[in-house]
Structure formats: C-alpha cells, structure tokens
Coordinates of C-alpha atoms in Angstrom, one line a residue:
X1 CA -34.9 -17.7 47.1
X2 CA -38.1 -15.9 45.7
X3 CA -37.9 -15.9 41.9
X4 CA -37.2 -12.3 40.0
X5 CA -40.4 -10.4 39.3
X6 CA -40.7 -8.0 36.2
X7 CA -41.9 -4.8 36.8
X8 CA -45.2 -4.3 35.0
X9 CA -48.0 -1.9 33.7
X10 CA -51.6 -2.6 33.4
X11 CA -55.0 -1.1 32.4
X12 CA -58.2 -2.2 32.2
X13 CA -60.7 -5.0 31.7
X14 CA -61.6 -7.6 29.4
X15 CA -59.7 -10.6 27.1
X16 CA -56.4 -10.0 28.4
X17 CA -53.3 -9.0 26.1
X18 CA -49.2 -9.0 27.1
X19 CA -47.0 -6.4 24.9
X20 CA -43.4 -6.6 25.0
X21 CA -40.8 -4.2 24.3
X22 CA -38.1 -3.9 22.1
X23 CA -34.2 -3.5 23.0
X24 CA -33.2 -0.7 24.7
X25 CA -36.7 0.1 25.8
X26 CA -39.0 -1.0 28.1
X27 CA -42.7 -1.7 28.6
X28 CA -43.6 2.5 28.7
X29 CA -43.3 2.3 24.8
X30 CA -47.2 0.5 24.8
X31 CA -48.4 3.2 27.0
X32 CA -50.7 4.9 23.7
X33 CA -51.5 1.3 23.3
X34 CA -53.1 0.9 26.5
X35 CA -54.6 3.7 26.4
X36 CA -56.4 2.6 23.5
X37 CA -57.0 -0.9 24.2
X38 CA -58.2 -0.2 28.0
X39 CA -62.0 0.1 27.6
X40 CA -62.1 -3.5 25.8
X41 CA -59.4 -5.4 27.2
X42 CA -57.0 -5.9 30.4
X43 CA -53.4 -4.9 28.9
X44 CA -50.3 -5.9 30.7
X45 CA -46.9 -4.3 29.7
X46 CA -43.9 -5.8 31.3
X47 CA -40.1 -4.6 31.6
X48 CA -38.1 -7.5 30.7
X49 CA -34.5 -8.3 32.2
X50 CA -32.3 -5.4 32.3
X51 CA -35.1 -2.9 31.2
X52 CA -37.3 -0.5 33.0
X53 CA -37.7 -1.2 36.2
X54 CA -37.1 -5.4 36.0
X55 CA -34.0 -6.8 37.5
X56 CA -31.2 -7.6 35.6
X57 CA -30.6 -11.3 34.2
X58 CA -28.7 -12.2 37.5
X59 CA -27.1 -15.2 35.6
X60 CA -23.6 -16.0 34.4
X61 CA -24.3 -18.3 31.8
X62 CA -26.3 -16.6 28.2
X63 CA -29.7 -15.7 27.9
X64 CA -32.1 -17.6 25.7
X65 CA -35.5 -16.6 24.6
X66 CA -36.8 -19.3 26.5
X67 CA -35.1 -17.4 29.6
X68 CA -37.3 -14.2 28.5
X69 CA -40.2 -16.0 28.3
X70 CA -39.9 -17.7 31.7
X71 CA -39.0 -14.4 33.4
X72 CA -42.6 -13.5 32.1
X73 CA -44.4 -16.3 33.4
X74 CA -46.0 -14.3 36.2
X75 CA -47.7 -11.6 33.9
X76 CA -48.5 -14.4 31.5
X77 CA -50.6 -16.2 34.8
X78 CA -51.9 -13.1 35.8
X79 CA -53.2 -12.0 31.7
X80 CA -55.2 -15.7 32.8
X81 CA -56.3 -18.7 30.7
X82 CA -56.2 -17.3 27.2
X83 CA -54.1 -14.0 25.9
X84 CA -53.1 -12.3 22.9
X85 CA -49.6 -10.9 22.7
X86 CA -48.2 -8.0 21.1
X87 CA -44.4 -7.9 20.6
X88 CA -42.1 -5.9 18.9
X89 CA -38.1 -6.2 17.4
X90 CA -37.0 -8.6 20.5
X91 CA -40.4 -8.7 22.0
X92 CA -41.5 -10.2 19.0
X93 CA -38.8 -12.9 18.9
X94 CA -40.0 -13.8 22.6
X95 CA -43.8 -13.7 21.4
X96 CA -43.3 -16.5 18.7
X97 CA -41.5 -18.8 21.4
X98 CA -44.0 -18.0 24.3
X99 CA -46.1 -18.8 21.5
X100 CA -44.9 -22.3 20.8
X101 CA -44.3 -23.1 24.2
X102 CA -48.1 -22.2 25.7
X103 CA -50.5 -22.9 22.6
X104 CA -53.3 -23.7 25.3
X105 CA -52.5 -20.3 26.1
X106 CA -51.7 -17.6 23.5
X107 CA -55.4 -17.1 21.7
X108 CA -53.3 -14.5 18.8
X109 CA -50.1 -12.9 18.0
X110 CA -49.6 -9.0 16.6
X111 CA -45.6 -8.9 15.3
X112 CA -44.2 -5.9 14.6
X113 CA -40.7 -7.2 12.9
X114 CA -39.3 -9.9 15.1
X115 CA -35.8 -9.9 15.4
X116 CA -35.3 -13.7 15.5
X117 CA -32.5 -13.6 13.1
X118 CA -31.4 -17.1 13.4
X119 CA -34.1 -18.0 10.7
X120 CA -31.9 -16.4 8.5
X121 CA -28.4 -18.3 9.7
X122 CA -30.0 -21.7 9.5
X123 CA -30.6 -20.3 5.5
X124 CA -26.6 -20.5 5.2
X125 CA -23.8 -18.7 6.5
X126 CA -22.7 -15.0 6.2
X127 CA -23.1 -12.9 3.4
X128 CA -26.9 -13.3 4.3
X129 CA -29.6 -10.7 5.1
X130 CA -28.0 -10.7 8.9
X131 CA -25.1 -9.0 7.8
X132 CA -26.3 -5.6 8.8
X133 CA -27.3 -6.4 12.2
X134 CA -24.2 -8.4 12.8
X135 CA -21.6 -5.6 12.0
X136 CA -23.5 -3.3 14.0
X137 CA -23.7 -5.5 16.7
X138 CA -19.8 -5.8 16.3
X139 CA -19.3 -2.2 16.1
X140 CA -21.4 -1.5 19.5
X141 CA -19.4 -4.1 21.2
X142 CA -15.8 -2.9 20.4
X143 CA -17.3 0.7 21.8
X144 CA -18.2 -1.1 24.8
X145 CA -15.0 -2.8 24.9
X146 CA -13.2 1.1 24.8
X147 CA -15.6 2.5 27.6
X148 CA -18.2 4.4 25.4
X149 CA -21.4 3.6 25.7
X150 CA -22.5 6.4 24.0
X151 CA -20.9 5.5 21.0
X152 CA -22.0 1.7 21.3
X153 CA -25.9 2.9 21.4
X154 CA -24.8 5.0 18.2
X155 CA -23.7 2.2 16.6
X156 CA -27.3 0.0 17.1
X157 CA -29.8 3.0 17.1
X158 CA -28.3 4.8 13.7
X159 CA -28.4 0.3 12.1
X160 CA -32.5 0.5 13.1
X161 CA -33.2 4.1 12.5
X162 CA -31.0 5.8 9.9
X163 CA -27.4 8.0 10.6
X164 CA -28.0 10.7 12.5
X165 CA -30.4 8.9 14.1
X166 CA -28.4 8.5 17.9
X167 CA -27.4 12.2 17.5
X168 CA -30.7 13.3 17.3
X169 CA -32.0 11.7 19.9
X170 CA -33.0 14.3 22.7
X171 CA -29.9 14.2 25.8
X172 CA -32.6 12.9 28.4
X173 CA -33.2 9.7 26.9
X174 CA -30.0 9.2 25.3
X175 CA -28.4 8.1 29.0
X176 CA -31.3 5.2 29.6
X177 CA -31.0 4.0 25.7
X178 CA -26.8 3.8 26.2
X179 CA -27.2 2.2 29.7
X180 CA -29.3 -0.4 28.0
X181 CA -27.4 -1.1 25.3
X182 CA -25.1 -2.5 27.3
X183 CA -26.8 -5.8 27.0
X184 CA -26.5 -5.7 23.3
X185 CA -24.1 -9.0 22.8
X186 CA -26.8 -10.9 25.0
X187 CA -29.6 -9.9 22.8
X188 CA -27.4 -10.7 19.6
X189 CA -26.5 -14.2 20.7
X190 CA -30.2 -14.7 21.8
X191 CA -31.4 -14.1 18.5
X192 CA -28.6 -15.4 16.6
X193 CA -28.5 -18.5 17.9
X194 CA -32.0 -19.2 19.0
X195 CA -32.9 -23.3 18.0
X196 CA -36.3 -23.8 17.1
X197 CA -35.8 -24.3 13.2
X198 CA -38.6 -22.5 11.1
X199 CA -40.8 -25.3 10.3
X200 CA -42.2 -25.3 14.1
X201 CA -43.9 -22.4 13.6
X202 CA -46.0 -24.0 11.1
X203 CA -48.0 -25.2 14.5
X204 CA -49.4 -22.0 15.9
X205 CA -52.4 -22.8 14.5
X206 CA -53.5 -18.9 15.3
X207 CA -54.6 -15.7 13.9
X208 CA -50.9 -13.9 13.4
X209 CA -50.6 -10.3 12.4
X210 CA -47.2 -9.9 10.9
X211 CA -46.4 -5.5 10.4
X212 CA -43.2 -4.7 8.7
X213 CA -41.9 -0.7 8.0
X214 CA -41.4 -0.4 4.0
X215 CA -38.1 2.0 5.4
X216 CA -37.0 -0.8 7.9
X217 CA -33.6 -2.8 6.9
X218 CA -32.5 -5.9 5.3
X219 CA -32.8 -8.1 8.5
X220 CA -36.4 -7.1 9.9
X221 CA -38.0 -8.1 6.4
X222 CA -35.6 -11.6 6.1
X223 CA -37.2 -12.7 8.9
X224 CA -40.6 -11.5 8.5
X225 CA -40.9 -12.8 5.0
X226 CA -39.2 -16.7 6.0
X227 CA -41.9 -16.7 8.9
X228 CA -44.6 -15.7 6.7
X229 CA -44.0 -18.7 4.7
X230 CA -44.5 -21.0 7.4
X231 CA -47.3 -19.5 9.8
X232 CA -51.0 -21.1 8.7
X233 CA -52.3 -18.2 9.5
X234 CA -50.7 -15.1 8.8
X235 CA -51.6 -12.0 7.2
X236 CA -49.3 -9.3 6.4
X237 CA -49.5 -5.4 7.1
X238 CA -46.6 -3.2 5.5
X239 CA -46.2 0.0 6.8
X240 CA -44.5 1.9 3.8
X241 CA -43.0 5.0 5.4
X242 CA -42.3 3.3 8.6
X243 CA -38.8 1.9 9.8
X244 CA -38.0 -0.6 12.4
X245 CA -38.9 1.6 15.1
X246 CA -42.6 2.4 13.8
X247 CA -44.4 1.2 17.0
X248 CA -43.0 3.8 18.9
X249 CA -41.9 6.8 16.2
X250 CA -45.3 6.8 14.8
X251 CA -48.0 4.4 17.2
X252 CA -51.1 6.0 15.9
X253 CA -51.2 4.2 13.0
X254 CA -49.7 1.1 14.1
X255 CA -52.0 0.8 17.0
X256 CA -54.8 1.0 15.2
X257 CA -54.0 -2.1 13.2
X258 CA -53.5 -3.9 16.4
X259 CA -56.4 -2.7 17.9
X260 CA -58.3 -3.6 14.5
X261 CA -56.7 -7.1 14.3
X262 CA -57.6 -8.1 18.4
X263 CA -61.5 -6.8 17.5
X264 CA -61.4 -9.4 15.0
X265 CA -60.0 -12.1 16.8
X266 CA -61.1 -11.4 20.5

C-alpha cells in the first residue's frame, strides 16, 4: 500500500526552504512568504495530516512529532540535499525534531513560537507556564465531547488570540478552523508529551532564528526562552505588538525577518 502523500505548494528556484503550518491551518498561510521568497529560493509549503488538502492521520494509535515529520519526508527529499525550514506554533515543534533527526540535512531553522510544551512539563508538574494551554485544551475537548465544534475552536482560538477573538472571525473560515480543531487532543498530547529532553537541542549546531509576539501568552514564551538557553546558535527576534498568531495576522513584518535571516545564512 502506497504511503500517504501531503498535499503541497511550491514556487520558485534556488536553496530550497520547507514552511509548516500551525494548528488549525494549513500550508496556504506561507502563501505572502513565497511570494516573497520565490525569486531567490525554491519554497515548499506542505498540508500536514488532517489539514488542507493532506489525508488524515489514518492511524489508531497517537501521533508523535516524529509521525509529522515522517509524513513530510517526501517534500523534505524533494527541497534536496540541504534546506532551511520555517515553522510556526506546531510547525515549529516538528521543525526542531526534523531538525534533530536530519542534521546532514536542515542547513537553518526560522521559529516562530514552537509549541513543544513538554520542555516545560519536564521543568515540574502543573502549576507551570503550560497551564494556559492545558485548560484550554480541556475546555475545547469537553465542547467536542457535547457536539459543538464551534464552541471547541472558541475555546483554542480566543487561548492564542485574545476573547472575542473566535467571534470575530469572518463565518467563511470559521467552518474549516472548527473542522480542524477536531484534532486538538492529538496535537496536545504530541506536544505534551513529546521525549527528546531539552539538552538535545544543544546539537543543532545551526544558524536558529527564534521570533516570539511581545502580546503572545505564557506558554509560547516558556518554551522559547528554555530553548534559547540550549541552542548554540540562536538569536532572538521579539515582535512586541504581535501575538501568537503574528505570521499570519500581520506577515509583512515577520516575513521580512525570515527573508533577512535565509539572506544571511543561504
């Protein structure tokens, strides 16, 4: 039986680079990106399980990062030799594994606020920085639970983007964002209970950019700070009116520190 493919975007020529989505999106949020990067570089965008146009995870047993990142495998061949990736929120989180798991491979890394929250269990148990995430996490499952996946993608968006965030939201997207959100226990236990301890990361022995949003939540910046401590070569790029979401409610300026940080390290 042929292996699942994910759907994929991709634009022009050049050192190749692989951006992946966040939850509840899919790879059409880098579309500004590769529009920008497309005259320098060969950008590939993929849906990952569940999202966009890529097939669901089509397993019983629960996902793993690893999982994610072997789903990619075939964009990651066809990006070639050597690659830089892009990720953001849970895109992000699969980035630093991919990362660790193909050093050969991945050339530089651009973060906007991995999600990978289990460097904040292994810290100690709850009350800890995760506590946000978690009840909202809780919250969206028990309004799964009751039928309403409306109220369940309430519960996540408003956590990463403010109240009244979900009821703001124009109708037309609202459906795809809810059916998505469907998967939200998967990506929680993913990231909650994802192994590699934070002292691997002091291997990637690459050029990291690490973004956070100066309005983004408790979480996002518990994670970013532990992995700053631990990643040779890191640099740090705080957006200070930008949330979680910044990549895709404000791009402009956050593209143009990615597209900055690949000129530098090509």
């Amino acid at each position: 039986m042929a292996s699942p493919q994910p759907h994929t975007r991709e634009a022009g020529a050049g050192p190749a680079v692989v951006c992946l989505h966040s939850n509840a999106s899919h790879g059409g949020q880098w579309r500004a990106l590769m529009a920008r990067l497309a005259n320098s570089h060969h950008v590939l965008a993929p849906d990952s399980y569940g999202s966009g146009s890529s097939p669901d995870w089509p397993s019983d047993r629960t996902i793993t990062l690893s999982d994610e990142a072997a789903f990619l495998e075939p964009v990651f061949a066809r990006a070639g030799d050597g690659f830089s990736l892009v990720g953001h929120s849970f895109g992000a989180a699969v980035a630093l594994i991919t990362a660790l798991q193909q050093p050969q491979r991945v050339r530089a890394l651009v973060l906007y606020e991995p999600t990978l929250f289990s460097l904040i269990e292994a810290d100690g148990p709850a009350p800890n920085e995760a506590d946000g995430i978690r009840n909202a996490v809780t919250a969206a499952a028990e309004a799964l639970d009751a039928g309403n996946k409306s109220l369940a993608a309430k519960c996540f968006i408003d956590y990463w983007m403010g109240s009244g965030s979900w009821d703001a939201t124009p109708p037309e997207r609202q459906t795809a964002i809810a059916n998505a959100t469907v998967n939200v226990r998967r990506w929680a236990h993913a990231l909650m209970t994802e192994p590699t301890p934070l002292a691997r990361f002091a291997s990637l022995n690459i050029p990291v950019l690490c973004m956070t949003g100066g309005r983004s939540t408790a979480s996002a910046h518990g994670v970013t700070r532990r992995l700053l401590s631990a990643l040779p070569r890191a640099e740090h790029q705080v957006f200070e009116q930008l949330g979680h979401m910044g990549p895709i409610t404000h791009p402009e300026p956050v593209n143009e520190a990615i597209e900055a940080f690949l000129q530098r390290h090509p």
